[in-house]
Coordinates of C-alpha atoms in Angstrom, one line a residue:
X200 CA 17.2 20.9 2.9
X201 CA 20.3 19.3 1.7
X202 CA 22.3 20.4 -1.2
X203 CA 21.5 18.6 -4.5
X204 CA 23.2 15.2 -4.7
X205 CA 23.9 14.9 -1.0
X206 CA 22.6 11.9 0.9
X207 CA 23.4 12.8 4.4
X208 CA 20.6 12.5 7.0
X209 CA 18.1 15.4 6.8
X210 CA 15.5 16.4 9.2
X211 CA 12.5 14.4 8.0
X212 CA 9.2 16.2 7.9
X213 CA 6.4 14.6 9.9
X214 CA 4.1 12.3 8.0
X215 CA 1.9 14.6 5.7
X216 CA -1.6 13.7 5.2
X217 CA -1.5 13.9 1.4
X218 CA -0.2 10.7 -0.3
X219 CA 1.6 12.4 -2.9
X220 CA 3.4 14.5 -0.2
X221 CA 4.3 11.2 1.9
X222 CA 5.8 9.5 -1.1
X223 CA 7.9 12.5 -2.3
X224 CA 11.3 11.8 -3.2
X225 CA 14.5 13.8 -4.1
X226 CA 16.9 12.6 -6.7
X227 CA 20.5 11.9 -5.4
X228 CA 23.7 11.6 -7.4
X229 CA 24.0 7.9 -8.9
X230 CA 26.9 5.7 -9.1
X231 CA 28.2 4.5 -12.5
X232 CA 28.2 0.9 -11.4
X233 CA 27.5 -1.2 -8.4
X234 CA 30.2 -2.9 -6.3
X235 CA 30.9 -6.3 -7.7
X236 CA 29.9 -5.6 -11.3
X237 CA 32.9 -5.1 -13.8
X238 CA 33.4 -1.3 -14.7
X239 CA 33.3 -2.4 -18.3
X240 CA 29.8 -3.6 -18.0
X241 CA 28.1 -0.7 -16.2
X242 CA 24.5 -1.0 -15.1
X243 CA 22.3 2.0 -15.0
X244 CA 21.7 3.0 -11.4
X245 CA 19.5 5.9 -10.1
X246 CA 19.0 6.9 -6.4
X247 CA 16.3 8.7 -4.5
X248 CA 15.8 9.8 -1.0
X249 CA 12.6 10.1 0.9
X250 CA 11.3 13.3 2.5
X251 CA 8.6 12.4 4.8
X252 CA 8.7 10.2 8.1
X253 CA 6.5 7.2 7.7
X254 CA 3.6 6.3 9.9
X255 CA 4.4 4.1 13.2
X256 CA 1.5 1.5 13.9
X257 CA 0.6 1.5 17.6
X258 CA 2.4 4.6 18.3
X259 CA 5.7 2.5 18.1
X260 CA 9.2 3.0 16.8
X261 CA 8.8 0.9 13.8
X262 CA 7.5 2.2 10.6
X263 CA 4.4 1.0 8.6
X264 CA 5.8 -1.6 6.1
X265 CA 3.4 -0.2 3.4
X266 CA 5.3 3.0 3.2
X267 CA 8.7 1.4 2.0
X268 CA 6.8 -1.0 -0.3
X269 CA 4.8 1.7 -2.2
X270 CA 7.8 4.2 -2.2
X271 CA 10.1 1.7 -3.7
X272 CA 7.7 1.1 -6.5
X273 CA 7.3 5.0 -6.8
X274 CA 11.1 5.5 -6.9
X275 CA 11.3 2.8 -9.7
X276 CA 8.4 4.7 -11.5
X277 CA 10.7 7.8 -11.6
X278 CA 13.1 5.7 -13.9
X279 CA 10.7 4.5 -16.7
X280 CA 9.5 6.3 -19.8
X281 CA 6.0 7.7 -20.0
X282 CA 3.4 5.1 -20.7
X283 CA 4.9 2.2 -18.5
X284 CA 2.7 1.6 -15.5
X285 CA 3.2 -0.7 -12.7
X286 CA 1.8 -4.2 -13.3
X287 CA 3.4 -6.2 -10.5
X288 CA 5.9 -6.0 -7.6
X289 CA 7.3 -8.6 -5.2
X290 CA 9.4 -7.2 -2.2
X291 CA 11.0 -8.8 0.8
X292 CA 11.1 -7.2 4.1
X293 CA 14.7 -7.5 5.6
X294 CA 14.9 -5.1 8.5
X295 CA 12.2 -3.1 10.5
X296 CA 11.8 0.4 9.1
X297 CA 13.0 3.3 11.3
X298 CA 11.3 6.6 11.8
X299 CA 14.1 8.9 12.4
X300 CA 16.2 8.5 9.3
X301 CA 15.3 8.6 5.6
X302 CA 15.1 5.8 3.2
X303 CA 17.6 5.9 0.3
X304 CA 16.4 4.0 -2.7
X305 CA 18.8 2.2 -5.2
X306 CA 17.0 1.7 -8.5
X307 CA 18.6 -0.7 -11.0
X308 CA 17.7 -0.9 -14.6
X309 CA 17.3 -4.5 -15.2
X310 CA 15.6 -4.6 -18.5
X311 CA 14.2 -1.8 -20.8
X312 CA 11.9 -3.5 -23.5
X313 CA 9.3 -2.0 -25.7
X314 CA 6.3 -3.4 -23.8
X315 CA 7.9 -4.3 -20.6
X316 CA 10.6 -3.0 -18.4
X317 CA 12.0 -4.3 -15.0
X318 CA 13.6 -2.6 -12.0
X319 CA 15.4 -4.0 -9.0
X320 CA 15.2 -1.6 -5.9
X321 CA 17.0 -1.8 -2.5
X322 CA 15.9 0.5 0.3
X323 CA 18.5 1.5 2.8
X324 CA 18.5 3.2 6.1
X325 CA 21.9 4.4 7.3
X326 CA 23.6 2.0 4.6
X327 CA 21.9 -1.1 5.7
X328 CA 19.2 -2.7 3.3
X329 CA 15.8 -3.0 4.9
X330 CA 13.9 -3.9 1.8
X331 CA 14.4 -5.2 -1.6
X332 CA 12.1 -5.7 -4.6
X333 CA 11.8 -6.5 -8.2
X334 CA 9.1 -4.0 -10.0
X335 CA 7.9 -4.5 -13.3
X336 CA 6.0 -2.0 -15.8
X337 CA 4.2 -2.6 -18.9
X338 CA 2.8 -0.4 -21.7
X339 CA -1.0 -0.5 -22.8
X340 CA -1.9 -3.1 -25.3
X341 CA -5.0 -1.8 -26.3
X342 CA -8.5 -3.2 -26.2
X343 CA -9.0 -6.6 -24.2
X344 CA -9.8 -9.5 -26.5
X345 CA -10.6 -11.8 -23.5
X346 CA -10.8 -11.6 -19.7
X347 CA -12.6 -13.1 -16.5
X348 CA -12.8 -12.4 -12.8
X349 CA -14.9 -13.6 -9.8
X350 CA -18.1 -11.6 -9.0
X351 CA -17.1 -8.5 -7.2
X352 CA -17.1 -7.6 -3.5
X353 CA -19.9 -5.3 -4.2
X354 CA -22.0 -8.0 -5.5
X355 CA -21.1 -10.7 -2.9
X356 CA -21.2 -8.3 0.1
X357 CA -24.0 -5.9 -1.3
X358 CA -26.2 -5.8 2.0
X359 CA -23.2 -5.2 4.1
X360 CA -21.7 -2.6 2.1
X361 CA -25.2 -0.8 1.8
X362 CA -26.1 -1.1 5.4
X363 CA -23.9 1.9 6.3
X364 CA -22.4 4.9 4.3
X365 CA -18.5 4.5 3.9
X366 CA -18.0 7.8 5.7
X367 CA -19.9 6.3 8.7
X368 CA -17.8 3.2 9.0
X369 CA -14.9 3.4 11.6
X370 CA -11.5 4.5 10.6
X371 CA -9.3 1.4 10.4
X372 CA -7.5 1.2 13.9
X373 CA -3.7 1.8 14.1
X374 CA -3.5 -1.7 15.3
X375 CA -6.6 -3.8 14.5
X376 CA -6.5 -5.9 17.7
X377 CA -8.8 -6.0 20.6
X378 CA -6.3 -5.2 23.2
X379 CA -5.0 -1.9 21.2
X380 CA -8.6 -0.8 20.5
X381 CA -9.7 -1.2 24.4
X382 CA -6.5 0.9 25.2
X383 CA -7.6 3.6 22.8
X384 CA -11.2 3.6 24.0
X385 CA -10.0 4.0 27.6
X386 CA -8.2 7.1 26.7
X387 CA -4.7 5.8 27.5
X388 CA -3.4 6.5 23.8
X389 CA -4.4 8.9 21.2
X390 CA -4.0 7.5 17.6
X391 CA -2.4 9.9 15.2
X392 CA -4.1 10.2 11.7
X393 CA -3.1 7.6 9.3
X394 CA -1.4 9.5 6.2
X395 CA -2.1 9.0 2.7
X396 CA -5.3 7.4 2.6
X397 CA -8.6 7.3 4.3
X398 CA -9.2 3.8 5.3
X399 CA -12.5 2.6 6.8
X400 CA -13.0 -0.9 8.4
X401 CA -16.3 -2.1 7.1
X402 CA -18.8 -3.7 9.9
X403 CA -19.1 -7.2 8.6
X404 CA -22.6 -7.4 10.1
X405 CA -22.0 -10.9 11.8
X406 CA -20.8 -12.3 8.6
X407 CA -17.5 -13.8 10.5
X408 CA -19.7 -15.2 13.5
X409 CA -21.4 -17.9 11.3
X410 CA -20.4 -21.6 12.4
X411 CA -18.8 -22.2 8.9
X412 CA -16.5 -19.3 9.3
X413 CA -15.6 -20.5 12.8
X414 CA -14.8 -23.9 11.5
X415 CA -13.2 -22.8 8.2
X416 CA -10.7 -19.8 8.8
X417 CA -10.2 -19.5 5.1
X418 CA -13.7 -18.2 4.7
X419 CA -13.3 -15.2 7.2
X420 CA -13.4 -12.0 5.4
X421 CA -12.6 -8.5 6.3
X422 CA -13.6 -5.5 3.8
X423 CA -11.9 -2.1 4.1
X424 CA -12.8 0.9 2.0
X425 CA -10.2 3.5 1.0
X426 CA -9.8 6.7 -0.8
X427 CA -6.9 9.1 -1.5
X428 CA -6.1 12.0 0.7
X429 CA -5.0 15.2 -0.8
X430 CA -4.4 15.8 -4.5
X431 CA -2.1 13.7 -6.7
X432 CA -0.4 16.8 -8.0
X433 CA 3.0 17.9 -6.4
X434 CA 2.1 20.6 -3.9
X435 CA 4.9 22.8 -5.2
X436 CA 3.3 23.0 -8.6
X437 CA -0.1 24.9 -8.6
X438 CA -2.8 23.7 -11.1
X439 CA -6.4 24.5 -11.6
X440 CA -8.9 21.5 -11.3
X441 CA -9.5 21.5 -15.0
X442 CA -5.7 21.2 -15.7
X443 CA -5.6 18.6 -12.9
X444 CA -8.3 16.5 -14.7
X445 CA -6.5 16.6 -18.0
X446 CA -3.4 15.6 -16.4
X447 CA -5.0 12.7 -14.6
X448 CA -6.9 11.6 -17.8
X449 CA -3.6 11.6 -19.5
X450 CA -2.2 9.0 -17.2
X451 CA 0.3 11.3 -15.3
X452 CA -0.7 10.0 -12.1
X453 CA -1.3 6.4 -12.8
X454 CA 1.9 5.1 -11.1
X455 CA 1.3 7.2 -8.1
X456 CA -2.3 5.8 -7.8
X457 CA -0.9 2.2 -8.4
X458 CA 1.4 2.9 -5.3
X459 CA -1.5 4.0 -3.3
X460 CA -3.3 0.8 -3.9
X461 CA -0.2 -1.0 -3.0
X462 CA 0.1 1.1 0.4
X463 CA -3.7 0.2 0.9
X464 CA -2.9 -3.5 0.6
X465 CA -0.7 -3.7 3.6
X466 CA -2.8 -1.7 6.0
X467 CA -3.6 -4.0 9.1
X468 CA -3.4 -7.0 6.6
X469 CA -1.5 -9.5 9.0
X470 CA -4.0 -8.4 12.0
X471 CA -6.7 -10.3 9.9
X472 CA -5.1 -13.8 10.5
X473 CA -5.4 -14.1 14.3
X474 CA -8.9 -13.0 14.1
X475 CA -9.7 -15.6 11.6
X476 CA -8.0 -18.2 13.6
X477 CA -9.6 -17.3 16.8
X478 CA -6.6 -16.1 18.5
X479 CA -6.7 -12.7 20.7
X480 CA -2.7 -12.7 21.3
X481 CA 0.6 -13.5 19.7
X482 CA 4.1 -13.4 20.3
X483 CA 5.5 -12.3 16.9
X484 CA 4.1 -10.9 13.7
X485 CA 5.9 -9.7 10.7
X486 CA 5.8 -9.2 6.9
X487 CA 8.2 -11.4 5.1
X488 CA 7.2 -11.0 1.5
X489 CA 4.4 -9.1 -0.4
X490 CA 3.6 -9.4 -4.0
X491 CA 1.0 -7.2 -5.6
X492 CA -0.2 -7.7 -9.2
X493 CA -2.3 -5.3 -11.1
X494 CA -5.0 -6.5 -13.6
X495 CA -6.1 -3.0 -14.8
X496 CA -4.8 0.1 -15.7
X497 CA -6.1 3.5 -16.7
X498 CA -9.3 4.8 -15.2
X499 CA -9.7 1.7 -12.9
X500 CA -6.6 2.9 -11.1
X501 CA -7.6 6.6 -10.8
X502 CA -8.9 7.7 -7.5
X503 CA -10.5 11.1 -8.2
X504 CA -14.3 11.0 -8.8
X505 CA -15.0 13.6 -11.4
X506 CA -18.6 12.6 -11.9
X507 CA -19.4 13.6 -8.2
X508 CA -19.7 17.0 -6.9
X509 CA -17.1 19.1 -5.2
X510 CA -17.3 19.7 -1.4
X511 CA -19.4 22.6 -0.2
X512 CA -16.3 24.9 0.1
X513 CA -14.7 23.7 -3.2
X514 CA -11.4 22.8 -1.7
X515 CA -11.6 19.0 -1.4
X516 CA -11.7 17.0 -4.6
X517 CA -14.2 14.2 -4.7
X518 CA -12.6 10.8 -4.3
X519 CA -13.6 7.4 -5.3
X520 CA -14.1 4.7 -2.5
X521 CA -12.2 1.4 -3.4
X522 CA -12.8 -1.9 -1.6
X523 CA -10.1 -4.4 -0.2
X524 CA -11.5 -7.7 0.3
X525 CA -8.9 -9.7 2.7
X526 CA -8.9 -13.2 3.9
X527 CA -6.1 -15.9 4.7
X528 CA -5.9 -19.0 2.8
X529 CA -3.3 -21.0 4.6
X530 CA -1.3 -20.9 8.2
X531 CA 1.1 -23.2 9.7
X532 CA 4.9 -23.6 10.7
X533 CA 4.9 -20.3 12.4
X534 CA 3.8 -18.6 9.0
X535 CA 0.5 -17.3 7.6
X536 CA -0.7 -15.9 4.3
X537 CA -2.7 -12.9 3.9
X538 CA -4.5 -12.5 0.3
X539 CA -6.5 -9.6 -0.8
X540 CA -8.4 -8.4 -3.8
X541 CA -8.7 -4.7 -4.6
X542 CA -11.9 -3.6 -6.2
X543 CA -12.8 -0.4 -8.0
X544 CA -16.1 1.2 -7.3
X545 CA -17.6 -0.3 -10.3
X546 CA -16.6 -3.8 -9.4
X547 CA -13.4 -4.2 -11.5
X548 CA -10.7 -6.4 -10.0
X549 CA -7.9 -3.9 -9.8
X550 CA -5.2 -5.9 -8.2
X551 CA -4.6 -9.0 -6.0
X552 CA -2.0 -9.0 -3.1
X553 CA -0.2 -12.0 -1.5
X554 CA 1.6 -11.7 1.6
X555 CA 3.6 -14.3 3.5
X556 CA 4.3 -13.6 7.0
X557 CA 5.9 -14.8 10.4
X558 CA 3.2 -15.6 13.1
X559 CA 4.0 -17.0 16.6
X560 CA 1.2 -17.6 18.7
X561 CA 1.2 -18.1 22.4
X562 CA 2.3 -21.7 23.6
X563 CA -0.6 -22.3 26.0
X564 CA -3.2 -23.2 23.4
X565 CA -6.1 -21.6 21.7
X566 CA -7.5 -18.3 23.2
X567 CA -11.2 -17.7 23.3
X568 CA -12.9 -17.2 20.0
X569 CA -13.4 -13.8 18.7

């Protein structure tokens, strides 16, 4: 472990399964002002460093983008007063994330208001900015006086979701593409465990094989179900289950939970697009920007199911299963959009994600339909 305030390159620990440990941060010394800002008008800056290595999709050398996205928000959440919860964030992916050096997050206080506050975050590896975002937080405004949202995924896909237990659905592949799945099935590659969340790819039961979906890619849908791994409590602090419940219900972990939903929103998101378009192969794919907007706070965000029974050995906390409903509304000009709704177990629309991406398909034309 580095001395307090140091920002040299420590030995990153392997990706821990628990989300709270995966997101863990160490606070660093912070500059009094940024370069280019007059010293007589200082802005408040705080810096943090990641402690765990991110997940590499496809056993490659690049980090899962959802890690830096979620951890940037988590770093920002460390700088706001109690009661402020993430309500939206827009981030730009600038360079591929590396696995061998930590992220250093520079969090700039843009605004601190009574109801809203804003943070600008730059994530760096070895001094180079690889991700940049604006993250906004807000306080609770009391009971809602109005509201609407579309019918939930649980209503519209009831028969699909009830056809198989969530735990019996397949674990979302490291890369959700036929060529990767075939390599894994042949035993040529062994996938490591995806850290932070248990994500299951829902068998769509032929939904996407209809002529309507084939002719209208915007109607293609993929559901994923996800739950938290581990406890939301920092593992260095021991608490009883009763204490954990009190802390959760007080809102102590709400920003961590929001980050977990953000992390889920990026899992295999872009891989949906070539499937919807009927292409098996592509030459380039990358996230450009990702926006996540939260519509709910409080219990709708929280991921422990206190109404359920504990595991037989009493060691595992019962978790809620959330649903991500993903689709692509638009593609063209070597770019494509992924959009998703994140639904709570009781059918509340927790958040919306909107992701712009680079997508280059093979020049020789359309591949066989999936």
